[in-house]
Coordinates of C-alpha atoms in Angstrom, one line a residue:
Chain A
X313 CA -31.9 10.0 25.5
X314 CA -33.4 13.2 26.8
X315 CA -32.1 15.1 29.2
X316 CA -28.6 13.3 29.0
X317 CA -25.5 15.6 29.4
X318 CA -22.7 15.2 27.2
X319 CA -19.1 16.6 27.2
X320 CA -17.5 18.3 24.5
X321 CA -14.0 18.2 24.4
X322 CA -12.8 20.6 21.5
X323 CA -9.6 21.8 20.0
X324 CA -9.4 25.5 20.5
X325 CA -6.0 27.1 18.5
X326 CA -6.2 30.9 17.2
X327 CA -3.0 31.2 15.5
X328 CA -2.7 34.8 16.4
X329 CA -2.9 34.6 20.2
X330 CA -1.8 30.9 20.9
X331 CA 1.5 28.8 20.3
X332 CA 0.0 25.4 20.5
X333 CA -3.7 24.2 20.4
X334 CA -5.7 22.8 23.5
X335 CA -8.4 21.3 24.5
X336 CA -11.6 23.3 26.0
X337 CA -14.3 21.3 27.5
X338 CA -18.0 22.1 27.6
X339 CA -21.4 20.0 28.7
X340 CA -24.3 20.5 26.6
X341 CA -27.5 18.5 27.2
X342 CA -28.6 16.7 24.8
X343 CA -32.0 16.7 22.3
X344 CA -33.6 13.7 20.5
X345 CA -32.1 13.9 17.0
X346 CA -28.8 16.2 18.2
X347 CA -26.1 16.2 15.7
X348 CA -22.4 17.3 16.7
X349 CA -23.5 20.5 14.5
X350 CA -26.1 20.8 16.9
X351 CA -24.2 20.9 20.2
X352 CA -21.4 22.9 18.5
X353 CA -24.3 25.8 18.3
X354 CA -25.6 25.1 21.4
X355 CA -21.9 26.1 23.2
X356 CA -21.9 29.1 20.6
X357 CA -25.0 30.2 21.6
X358 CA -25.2 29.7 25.0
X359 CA -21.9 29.1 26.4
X360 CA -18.7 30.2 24.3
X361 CA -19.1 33.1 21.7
X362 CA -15.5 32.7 20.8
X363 CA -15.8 29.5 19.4
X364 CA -14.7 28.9 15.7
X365 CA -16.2 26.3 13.2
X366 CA -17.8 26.4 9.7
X367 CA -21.2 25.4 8.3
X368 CA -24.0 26.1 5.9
X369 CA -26.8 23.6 5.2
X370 CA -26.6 21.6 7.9
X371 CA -27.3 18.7 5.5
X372 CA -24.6 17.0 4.7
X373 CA -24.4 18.6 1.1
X374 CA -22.7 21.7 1.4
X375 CA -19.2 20.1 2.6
X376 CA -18.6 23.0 4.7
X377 CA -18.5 20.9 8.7
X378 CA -15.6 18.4 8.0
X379 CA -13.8 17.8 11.7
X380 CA -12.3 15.3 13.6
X381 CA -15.2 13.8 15.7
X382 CA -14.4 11.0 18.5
X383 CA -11.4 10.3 16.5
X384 CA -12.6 9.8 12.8
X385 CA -13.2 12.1 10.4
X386 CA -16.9 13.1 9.6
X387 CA -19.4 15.7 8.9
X388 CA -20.8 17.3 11.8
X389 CA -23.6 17.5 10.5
X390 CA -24.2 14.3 9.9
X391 CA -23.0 12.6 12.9
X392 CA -25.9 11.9 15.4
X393 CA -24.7 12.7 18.9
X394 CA -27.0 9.7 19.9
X395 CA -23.9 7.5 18.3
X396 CA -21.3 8.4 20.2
X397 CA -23.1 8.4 23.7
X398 CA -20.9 5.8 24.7
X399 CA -18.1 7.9 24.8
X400 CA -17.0 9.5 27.9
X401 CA -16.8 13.0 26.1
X402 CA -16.6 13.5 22.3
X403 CA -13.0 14.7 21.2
X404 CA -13.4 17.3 18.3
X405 CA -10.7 18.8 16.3
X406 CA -10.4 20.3 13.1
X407 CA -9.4 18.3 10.1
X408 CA -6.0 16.8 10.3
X409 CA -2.9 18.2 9.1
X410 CA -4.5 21.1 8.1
X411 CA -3.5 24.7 7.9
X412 CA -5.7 26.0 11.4
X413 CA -7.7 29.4 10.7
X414 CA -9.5 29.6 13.9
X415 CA -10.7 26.5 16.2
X416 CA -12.6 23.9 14.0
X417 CA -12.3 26.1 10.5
X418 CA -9.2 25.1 8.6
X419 CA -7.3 26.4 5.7
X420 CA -8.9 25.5 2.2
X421 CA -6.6 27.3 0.5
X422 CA -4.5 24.4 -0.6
X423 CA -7.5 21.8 -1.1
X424 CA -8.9 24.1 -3.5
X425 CA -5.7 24.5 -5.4
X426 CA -5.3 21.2 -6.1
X427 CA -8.6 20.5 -7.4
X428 CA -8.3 23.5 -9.7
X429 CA -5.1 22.0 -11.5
X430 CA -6.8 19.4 -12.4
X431 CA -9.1 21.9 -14.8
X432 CA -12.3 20.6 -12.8
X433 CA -15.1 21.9 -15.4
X434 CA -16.1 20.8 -18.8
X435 CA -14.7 21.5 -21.9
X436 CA -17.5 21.2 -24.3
X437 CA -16.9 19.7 -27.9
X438 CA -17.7 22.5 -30.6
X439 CA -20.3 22.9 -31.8
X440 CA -21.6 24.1 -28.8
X441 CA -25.4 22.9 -29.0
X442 CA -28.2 25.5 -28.8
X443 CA -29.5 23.9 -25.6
X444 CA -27.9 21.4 -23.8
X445 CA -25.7 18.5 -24.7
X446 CA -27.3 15.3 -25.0
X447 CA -26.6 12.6 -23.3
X448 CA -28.5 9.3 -23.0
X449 CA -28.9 7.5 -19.6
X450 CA -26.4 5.3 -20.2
X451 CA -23.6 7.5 -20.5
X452 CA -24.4 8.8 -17.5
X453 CA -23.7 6.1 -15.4
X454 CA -19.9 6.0 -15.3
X455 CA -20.2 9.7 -13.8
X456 CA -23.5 8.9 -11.2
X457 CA -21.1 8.4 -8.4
X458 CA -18.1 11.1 -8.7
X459 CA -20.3 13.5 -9.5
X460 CA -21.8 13.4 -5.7
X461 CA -18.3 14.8 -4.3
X462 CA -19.1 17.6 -1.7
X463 CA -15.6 18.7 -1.2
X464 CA -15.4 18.7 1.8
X465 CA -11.8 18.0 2.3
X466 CA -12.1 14.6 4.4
X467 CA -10.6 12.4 2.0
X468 CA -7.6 14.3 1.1
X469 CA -6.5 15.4 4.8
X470 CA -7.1 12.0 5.7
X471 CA -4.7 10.4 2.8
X472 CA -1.3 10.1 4.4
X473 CA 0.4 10.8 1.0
X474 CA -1.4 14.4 0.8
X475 CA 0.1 15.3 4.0
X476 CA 3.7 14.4 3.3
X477 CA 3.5 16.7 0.1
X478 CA 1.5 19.2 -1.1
X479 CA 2.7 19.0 -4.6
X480 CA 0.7 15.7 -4.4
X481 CA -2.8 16.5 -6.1
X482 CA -4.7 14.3 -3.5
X483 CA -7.8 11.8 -3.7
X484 CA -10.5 14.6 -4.0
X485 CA -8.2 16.5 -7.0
X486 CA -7.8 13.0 -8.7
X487 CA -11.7 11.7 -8.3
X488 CA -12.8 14.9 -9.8
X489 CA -10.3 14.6 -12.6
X490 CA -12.0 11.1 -13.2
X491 CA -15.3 12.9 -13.2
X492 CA -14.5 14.5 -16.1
X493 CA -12.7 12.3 -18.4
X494 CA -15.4 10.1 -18.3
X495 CA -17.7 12.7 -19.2
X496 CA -19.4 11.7 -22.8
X497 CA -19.8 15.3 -23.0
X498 CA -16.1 16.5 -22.1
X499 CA -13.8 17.0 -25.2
X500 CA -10.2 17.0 -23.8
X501 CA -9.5 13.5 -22.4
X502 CA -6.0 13.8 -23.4
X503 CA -5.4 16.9 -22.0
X504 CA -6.9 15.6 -18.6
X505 CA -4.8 12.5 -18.5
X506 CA -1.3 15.1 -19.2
X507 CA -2.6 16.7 -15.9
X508 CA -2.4 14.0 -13.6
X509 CA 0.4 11.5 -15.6
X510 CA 2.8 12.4 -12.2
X511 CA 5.2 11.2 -9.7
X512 CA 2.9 14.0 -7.5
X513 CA -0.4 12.9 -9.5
X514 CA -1.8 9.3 -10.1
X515 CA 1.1 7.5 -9.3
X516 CA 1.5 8.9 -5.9
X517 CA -1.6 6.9 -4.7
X518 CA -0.6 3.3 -2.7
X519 CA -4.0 2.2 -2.4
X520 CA -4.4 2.8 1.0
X521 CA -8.1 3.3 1.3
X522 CA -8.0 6.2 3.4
X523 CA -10.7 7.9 1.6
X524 CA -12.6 5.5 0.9
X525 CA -13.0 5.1 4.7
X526 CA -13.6 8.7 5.1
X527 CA -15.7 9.8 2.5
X528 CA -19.3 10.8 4.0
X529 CA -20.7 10.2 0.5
X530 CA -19.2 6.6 0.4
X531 CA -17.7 7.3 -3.2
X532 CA -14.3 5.6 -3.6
X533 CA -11.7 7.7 -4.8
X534 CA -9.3 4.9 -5.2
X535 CA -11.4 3.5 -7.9
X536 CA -11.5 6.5 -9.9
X537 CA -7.4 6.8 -9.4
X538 CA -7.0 3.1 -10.2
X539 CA -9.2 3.4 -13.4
X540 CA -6.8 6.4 -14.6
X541 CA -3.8 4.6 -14.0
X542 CA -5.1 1.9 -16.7
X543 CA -6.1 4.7 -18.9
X544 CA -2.5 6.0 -18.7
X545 CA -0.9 2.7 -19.4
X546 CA -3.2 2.0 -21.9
X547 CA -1.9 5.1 -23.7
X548 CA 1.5 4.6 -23.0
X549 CA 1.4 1.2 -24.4
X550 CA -0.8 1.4 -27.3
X551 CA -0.6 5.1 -28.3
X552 CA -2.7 8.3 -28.1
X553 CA -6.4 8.2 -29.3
X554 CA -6.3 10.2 -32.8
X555 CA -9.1 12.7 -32.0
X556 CA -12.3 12.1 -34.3
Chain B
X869 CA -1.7 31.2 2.5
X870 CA 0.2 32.1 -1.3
X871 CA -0.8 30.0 -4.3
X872 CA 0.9 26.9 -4.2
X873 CA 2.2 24.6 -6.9
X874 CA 0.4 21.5 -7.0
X875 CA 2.0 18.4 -8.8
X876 CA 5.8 19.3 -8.4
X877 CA 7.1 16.8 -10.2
X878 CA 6.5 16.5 -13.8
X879 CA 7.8 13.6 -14.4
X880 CA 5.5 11.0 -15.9
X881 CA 5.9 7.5 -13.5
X882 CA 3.9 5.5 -16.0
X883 CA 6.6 3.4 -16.9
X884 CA 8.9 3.1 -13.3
X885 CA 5.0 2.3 -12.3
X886 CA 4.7 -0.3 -14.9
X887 CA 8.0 -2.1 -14.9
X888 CA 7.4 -2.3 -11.0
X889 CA 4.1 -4.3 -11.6
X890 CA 6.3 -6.7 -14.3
X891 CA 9.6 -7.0 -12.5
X892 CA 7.3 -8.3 -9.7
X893 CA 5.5 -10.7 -11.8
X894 CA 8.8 -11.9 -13.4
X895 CA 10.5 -12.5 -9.5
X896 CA 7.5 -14.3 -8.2
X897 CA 8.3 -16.8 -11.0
X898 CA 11.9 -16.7 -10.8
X899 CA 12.3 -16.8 -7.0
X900 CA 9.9 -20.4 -7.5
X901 CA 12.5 -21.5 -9.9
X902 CA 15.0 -20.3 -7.3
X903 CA 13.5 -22.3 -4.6
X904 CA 13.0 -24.9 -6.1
X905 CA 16.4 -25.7 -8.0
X906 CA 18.8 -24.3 -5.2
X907 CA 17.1 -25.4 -1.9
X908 CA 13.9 -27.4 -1.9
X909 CA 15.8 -29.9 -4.6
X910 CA 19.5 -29.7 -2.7
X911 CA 18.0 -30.3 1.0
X912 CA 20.8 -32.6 2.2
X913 CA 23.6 -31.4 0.0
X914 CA 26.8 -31.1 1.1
X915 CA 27.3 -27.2 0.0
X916 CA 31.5 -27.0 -1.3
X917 CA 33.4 -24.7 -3.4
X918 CA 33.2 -27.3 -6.1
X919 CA 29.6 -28.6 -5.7
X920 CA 28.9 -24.7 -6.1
X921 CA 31.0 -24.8 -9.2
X922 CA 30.1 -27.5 -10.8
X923 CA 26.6 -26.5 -10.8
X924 CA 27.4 -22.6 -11.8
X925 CA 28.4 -24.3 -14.8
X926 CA 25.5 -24.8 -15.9
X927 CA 23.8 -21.8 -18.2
X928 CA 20.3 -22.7 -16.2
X929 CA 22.4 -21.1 -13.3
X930 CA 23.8 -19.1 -14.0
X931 CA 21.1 -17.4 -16.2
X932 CA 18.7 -17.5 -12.6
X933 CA 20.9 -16.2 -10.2
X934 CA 22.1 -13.2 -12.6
X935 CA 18.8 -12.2 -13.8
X936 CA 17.5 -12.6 -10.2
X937 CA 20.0 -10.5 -9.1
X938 CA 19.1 -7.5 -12.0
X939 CA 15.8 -7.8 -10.9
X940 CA 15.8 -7.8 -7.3
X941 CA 17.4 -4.5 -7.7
X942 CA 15.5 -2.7 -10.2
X943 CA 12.5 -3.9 -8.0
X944 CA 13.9 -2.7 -4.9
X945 CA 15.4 0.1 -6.4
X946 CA 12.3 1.2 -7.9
X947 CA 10.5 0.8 -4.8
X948 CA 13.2 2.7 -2.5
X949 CA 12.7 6.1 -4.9
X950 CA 8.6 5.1 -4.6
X951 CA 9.0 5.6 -0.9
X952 CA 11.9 8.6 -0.9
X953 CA 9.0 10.7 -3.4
X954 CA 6.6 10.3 -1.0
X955 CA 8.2 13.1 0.1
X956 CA 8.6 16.5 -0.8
X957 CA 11.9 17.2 -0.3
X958 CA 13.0 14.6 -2.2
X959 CA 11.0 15.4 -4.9
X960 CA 12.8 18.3 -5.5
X961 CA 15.9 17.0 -5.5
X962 CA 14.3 14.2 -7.9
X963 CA 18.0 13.9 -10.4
X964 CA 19.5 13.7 -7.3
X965 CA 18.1 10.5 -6.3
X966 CA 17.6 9.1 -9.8
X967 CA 21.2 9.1 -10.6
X968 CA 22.1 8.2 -6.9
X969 CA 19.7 4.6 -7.1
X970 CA 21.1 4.4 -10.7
X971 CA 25.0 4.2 -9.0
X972 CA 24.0 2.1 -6.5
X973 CA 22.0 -0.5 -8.5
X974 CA 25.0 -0.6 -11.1
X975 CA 27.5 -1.1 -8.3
X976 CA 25.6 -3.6 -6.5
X977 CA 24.6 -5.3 -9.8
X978 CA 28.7 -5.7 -10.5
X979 CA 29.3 -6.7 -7.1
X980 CA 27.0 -9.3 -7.5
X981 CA 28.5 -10.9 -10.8
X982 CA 32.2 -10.5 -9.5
X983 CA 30.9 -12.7 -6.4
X984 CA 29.7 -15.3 -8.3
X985 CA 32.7 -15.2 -10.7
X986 CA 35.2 -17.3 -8.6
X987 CA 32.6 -19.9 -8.4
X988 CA 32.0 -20.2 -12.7
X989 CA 35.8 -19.9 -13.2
X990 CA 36.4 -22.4 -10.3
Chain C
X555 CA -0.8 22.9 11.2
X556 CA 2.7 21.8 12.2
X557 CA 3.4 20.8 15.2
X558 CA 6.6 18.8 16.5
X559 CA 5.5 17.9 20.0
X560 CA 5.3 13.9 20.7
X561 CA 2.4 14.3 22.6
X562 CA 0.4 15.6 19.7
X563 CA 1.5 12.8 17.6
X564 CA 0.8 9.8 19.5
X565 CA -1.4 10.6 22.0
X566 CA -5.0 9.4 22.4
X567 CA -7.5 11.1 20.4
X568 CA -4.8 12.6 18.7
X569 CA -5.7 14.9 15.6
X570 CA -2.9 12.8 13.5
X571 CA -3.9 9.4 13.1
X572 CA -8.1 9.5 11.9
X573 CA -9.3 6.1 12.9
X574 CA -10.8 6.2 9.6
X575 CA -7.7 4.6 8.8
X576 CA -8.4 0.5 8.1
X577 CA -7.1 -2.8 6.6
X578 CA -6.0 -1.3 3.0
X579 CA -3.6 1.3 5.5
X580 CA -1.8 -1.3 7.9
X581 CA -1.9 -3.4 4.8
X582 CA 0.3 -0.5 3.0
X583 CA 2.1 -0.3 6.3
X584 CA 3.4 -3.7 6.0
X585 CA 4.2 -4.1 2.1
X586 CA 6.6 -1.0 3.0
X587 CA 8.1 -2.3 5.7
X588 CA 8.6 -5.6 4.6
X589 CA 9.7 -4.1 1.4
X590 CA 12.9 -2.2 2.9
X591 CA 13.4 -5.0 4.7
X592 CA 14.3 -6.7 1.6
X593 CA 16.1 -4.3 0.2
X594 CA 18.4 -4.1 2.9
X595 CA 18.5 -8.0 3.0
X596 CA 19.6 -8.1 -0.7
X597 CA 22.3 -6.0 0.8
X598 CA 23.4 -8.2 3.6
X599 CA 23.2 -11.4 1.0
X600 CA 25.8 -9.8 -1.3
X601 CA 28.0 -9.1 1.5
X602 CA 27.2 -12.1 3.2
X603 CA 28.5 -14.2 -0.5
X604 CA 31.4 -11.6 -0.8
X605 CA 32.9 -13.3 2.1
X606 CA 32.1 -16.6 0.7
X607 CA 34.0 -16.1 -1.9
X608 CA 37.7 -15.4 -0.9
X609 CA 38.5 -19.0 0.2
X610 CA 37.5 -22.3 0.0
X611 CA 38.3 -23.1 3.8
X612 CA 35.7 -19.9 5.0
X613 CA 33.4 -20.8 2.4
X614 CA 33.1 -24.6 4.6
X615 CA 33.0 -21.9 8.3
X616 CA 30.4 -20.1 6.4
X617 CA 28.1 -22.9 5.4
X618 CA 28.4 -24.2 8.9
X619 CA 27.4 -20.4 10.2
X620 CA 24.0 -21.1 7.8
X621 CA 23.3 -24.4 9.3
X622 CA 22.6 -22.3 12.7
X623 CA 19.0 -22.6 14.0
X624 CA 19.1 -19.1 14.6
X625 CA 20.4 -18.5 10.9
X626 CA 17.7 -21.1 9.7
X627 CA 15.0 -18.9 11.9
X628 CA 16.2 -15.8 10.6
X629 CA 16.0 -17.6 6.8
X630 CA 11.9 -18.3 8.2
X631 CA 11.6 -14.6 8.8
X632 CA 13.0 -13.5 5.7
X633 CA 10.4 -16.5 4.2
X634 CA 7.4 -15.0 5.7
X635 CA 8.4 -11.1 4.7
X636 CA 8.3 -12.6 0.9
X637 CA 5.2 -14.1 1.4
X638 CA 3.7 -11.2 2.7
X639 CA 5.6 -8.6 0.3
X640 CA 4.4 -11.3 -2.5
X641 CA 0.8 -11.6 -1.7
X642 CA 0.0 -7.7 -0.7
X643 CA 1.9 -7.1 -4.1
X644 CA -0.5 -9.4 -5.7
X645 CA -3.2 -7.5 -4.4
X646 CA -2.1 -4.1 -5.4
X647 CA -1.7 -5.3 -8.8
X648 CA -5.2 -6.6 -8.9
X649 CA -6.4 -3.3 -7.8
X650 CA -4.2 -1.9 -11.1
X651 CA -5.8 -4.2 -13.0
X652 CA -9.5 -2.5 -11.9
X653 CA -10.6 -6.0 -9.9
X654 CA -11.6 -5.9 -6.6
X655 CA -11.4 -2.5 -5.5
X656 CA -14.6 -2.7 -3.9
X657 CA -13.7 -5.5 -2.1
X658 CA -10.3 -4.6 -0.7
X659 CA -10.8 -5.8 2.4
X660 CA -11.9 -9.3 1.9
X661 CA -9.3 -9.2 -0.7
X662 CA -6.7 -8.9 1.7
X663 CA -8.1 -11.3 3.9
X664 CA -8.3 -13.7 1.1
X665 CA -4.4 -13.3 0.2
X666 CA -3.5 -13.5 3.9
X667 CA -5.1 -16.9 4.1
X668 CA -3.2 -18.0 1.4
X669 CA 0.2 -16.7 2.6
X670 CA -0.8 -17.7 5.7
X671 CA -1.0 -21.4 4.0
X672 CA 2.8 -20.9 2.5
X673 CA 4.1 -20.1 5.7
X674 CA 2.8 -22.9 7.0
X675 CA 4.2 -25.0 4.2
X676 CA 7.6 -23.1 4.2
X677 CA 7.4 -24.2 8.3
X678 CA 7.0 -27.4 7.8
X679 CA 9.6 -27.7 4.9
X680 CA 12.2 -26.0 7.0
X681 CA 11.4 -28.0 10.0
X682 CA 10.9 -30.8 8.2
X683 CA 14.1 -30.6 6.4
X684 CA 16.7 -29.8 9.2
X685 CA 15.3 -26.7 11.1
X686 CA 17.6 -28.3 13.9
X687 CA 20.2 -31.0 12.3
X688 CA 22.0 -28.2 9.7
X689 CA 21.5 -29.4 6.2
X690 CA 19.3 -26.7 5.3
X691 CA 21.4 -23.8 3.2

C-alpha cells in the first residue's frame, strides 16, 4: 500500500471567522501502518498549519481524537488508513452535534458536566483503611468492563437522545454511574441511584444501541443503564436497603 | 460555554416506566382475548344493533372492551409524554403536558364508555 | 453546532446521522412510529364507533363501509403495526429484564421472524375469512 495517495476531505469551521462549516480537501501519501491521526499530522505538518484537531497518546487510551471518520464515529488514532482505502476520499468531521471549537476539536464542556453530576469518584466506607481497600478478585469483576471508559465522548454524541436534550445525562454519564455503584468498595449506592432516578437520567434511554456501536472500547453502555433501571425498580418495589 | 444543568427533570419515571412495561403485558393478553372473542370467533356474523347488544350484555364484554379501552390509553398516553420528553422544551413545561395527557385520556376514556352505552342499554 | 440548513442534514457523509447507527436504532425507529400510529388509530376507532352509535339504520351503512377490501387492507396494516409494536415491545422488556442485551441484534431478528409468522397467519385468516366477500368486521 506504499506510495498510494489518499484524499482527505475534512470539515474546516472556526466559529469566529466562518458562518457555516465546509469541506477542505487535501492528498497525503500514504505509509504502511498510517492511521487517520497519522495523515491528519502529515497535512499539519506539511501542508495546512491552520488545521485544528486534538490528541495525546496516540493510542487509543487517552480519548482525546474522537471524529467522524468515513461516516462513523471512531478514534483517529485507532483507525488504520489501510481500511478505508476503498473510499474515494475519507470524509472527516468533528464529532456530531457538538459544540465546534475549531475544525476537528469540539466542545467538552457539556460532556464533562454531565459525567460530573453523576459524582463519578468513590466514596469510601469509613474507616478509611491504612492502605488500600481490599477487594478480592471476584468483586472485581462486575467493574472489569466500565472501568475501561476513555471518555472520549463517542457514545454520548452519537446517542440521539443526548442530542435532543442536554439535561439528558447521556450513555457515558450513566455507564460511569454504574461503575460505581457496583463498586464493593463505594459506600453510597443509594445516593448514586437518587442521581440518575430521572425522566433526563435512566429512563431517558430507549435502547437504541448507539453506543454500543460506537464505543472504541466495545463496552456497552446500554447494559450498565438497563442493570440500573432494575436496581431502581427493585427499590421502588421492595424498599430501600437499610444501610449495615 | 456556562455550566449547564444536567438532568432537568427531577422527576423520578420509575413508576410511568414500570406501569408502561405491565399495561403492555396486560394488552398483549387482552387484545388475544379481544381477537379472539369479537372477530376470529364471529367471522361470518351478521354485525346489527341488537346482535351488538345482546352480546354487550354480557359482563365478559363488557368488562374487555372497557378495560381495553383504559389501557390502550394509559399505554398510549404514557408513551405520547415518553416521546414529547425526549425533548427539552417539553421537559420544561413537564405539568403542562402531564395535566394536558391527563384531560385527554379522561375525555377520551368517557367518550369511549358513552359510545358503547347505547349498545348495553339497547 | 447548530445548523438548520437541509443540506447538512441529509446529505451524504453528513456529520448528523454516524453510520454507527444499526438494527437496535431503526428498530427504535419503528416501535415509535408504529406506536403514534396507534395512538392516533385509537383516536380514529372512537370516532369511527361515535358514529355507529346514533342510529341503527348508519350502524348497517357502517358495517357495510368495514366490509370494504380497502377497509379490510387498512384493518391488515393496522394488524401488522401491532405485531411489530408487540414484538419490539417484547424485546425492550427483555432488555429491562437484563436478558439478551448482548445479543440485541439477533434478538430482533428472532422476534421479527416470529411476527413475521403472525402476519402471515393474520394474512391468511383475513384472506381466508372474506378479505374479498365482506363478512370480516
Amino acid at each position: 500500500m506504499a506510495d498510494v495517495d489518499i484524499t482527505l476531505k475534512v470539515q474546516r469551521f472556526d466559529p469566529s471567522a466562518d458562518t457555516e462549516p465546509y469541506w477542505q480537501k487535501y492528498t497525503v501519501k500514504t505509509q504502511p501502518g498510517m492511521t487517520v491521526l497519522d495523515a491528519l499530522f502529515e497535512v499539519l505538518n506539511h501542508q495546512d498549519g491552520t488545521l485544528a484537531f486534538r490528541f495525546c497518546c496516540r493510542a487509543g487510551v487517552c480519548g482525546s481524537c474522537a471524529m467522524m471518520i468515513a461516516g462513523k464515529v471512531r478514534l483517529a488514532c485507532e483507525t488504520q488508513v489501510a481500511t478505508l482505502l476503498d473510499k474515494r476520499e475519507i470524509a472527516i468531521s468533528p464529532l456530531p452535534h457538538q459544540k465546534v471549537v475549531k475544525d476537528l476539536a469540539v466542545d467538552y464542556d457539556l460532556f464533562f458536566s454531565r459525567l460530573k453530576s453523576v459524582k463519578p469518584y468513590l466514596v469510601g466506607k469509613e474507616p478509611y483503611p491504612e492502605k488500600e481497600y481490599i477487594q478480592m478478585p471476584k468483586e472485581r469483576v462486575p467493574i472489569n468492563e466500565p472501568i475501561d471508559c476513555i471518555m472520549c465522548g463517542s457514545c454520548t454524541s452519537s446517542c440521539t437522545m443526548a442530542w435532543l436534550d442536554p439535561g439528558y445525562l447521556g450513555p457515558a454519564a450513566l455507564l460511569k454511574s454504574y461503575r460505581f455503584l457496583v463498586d464493593t468498595r463505594d459506600s453510597i449506592p443509594d445516593e448514586r441511584l437518587d442521581l440518575i432516578e430521572s425522566e433526563s437520567g435512566v429512563y431517558r434511554c430507549h435502547t437504541q444501541f448507539n453506543c454500543v456501536e460506537s464505543c472504541p472500547k466495545k463496552l456497552n453502555p446500554t447494559e450498565a443503564i438497563q442493570r440500573q433501571k432494575i436496581k431502581l425498580i427493585k427499590r421502588k418495589l421492595f424498599g430501600r436497603k437499610r444501610k449495615a | 460555554m456556562a455550566e449547564q444543568r444536567i438532568a432537568t427533570s427531577k422527576v423520578a419515571g420509575t413508576w410511568a416506566w414500570f406501569l408502561q412495561r405491565l399495561s403492555a403485558g396486560l394488552l398483549v393478553i387482552l387484545l388475544a382475548t379481544h381477537i379472539f372473542l369479537d372477530h376470529y370467533a364471529q367471522v361470518g356474523a351478521d354485525i346489527t344493533v341488537s346482535w351488538v347488544h345482546e352480546r354487550l350484555g354480557q359482563v365478559l364484554y363488557i368488562a374487555v372492551d372497557y378495560s381495553m379501552l383504559a389501557l390502550v390509553l394509559f399505554h398510549g398516553l404514557n408513551g405520547t409524554r415518553t416521546v414529547l420528553f425526549d425533548f427539552e422544551m417539553f421537559v420544561k413545561r413537564r405539568k403542562a403536558v402531564d395535566i394536558g395527557l391527563w384531560i385527554l385520556g379522561i375525555a377520551m376514556l368517557v367518550w369511549g364508555i358513552v359510545i358503547l352505552w347505547p349498545f348495553i342499554h339497547g | 453546532m447548530k445548523m438548520s440548513s437541509f443540506k447538512w442534514l441529509f446529505g451524504r457523509n453528513s456529520e448528523f446521522w454516524p453510520t454507527n447507527m444499526k438494527t437496535g436504532m431503526w428498530a427504535w425507529v419503528g416501535h415509535r412510529l408504529t406506536g403514534l400510529l396507534l395512538v392516533v388509530y385509537v383516536f380514529l376507532h372512537l370516532s369511527f364507533l361515535s358514529q355507529a352509535s346514533i342510529g341503527s339504520k348508519n350502524f348497517a351503512d357502517l358495517m357495510k363501509v368495514t366490509a370494504e377490501p380497502a377497509f379490510v387492507f387498512m384493518d391488515f396494516l393496522l394488524v401488522c403495526a401491532v405485531i411489530y409494536h408487540a414484538m419490539n415491545g417484547f424485546r425492550v422488556v427483555l432488555f429491562d429484564m437484563g436478558i439478551g442485551i448482548r445479543r440485541q441484534k439477533q434478538v430482533f431478528w428472532i422476534m421479527m421472524a416470529i411476527a413475521a409468522v403472525l402476519v402471515v397467519g393474520a394474512f391468511y385468516v383475513l384472506f381466508s375469512h372474506g378479505l374479498f366477500d365482506g363478512a370480516w368486521f
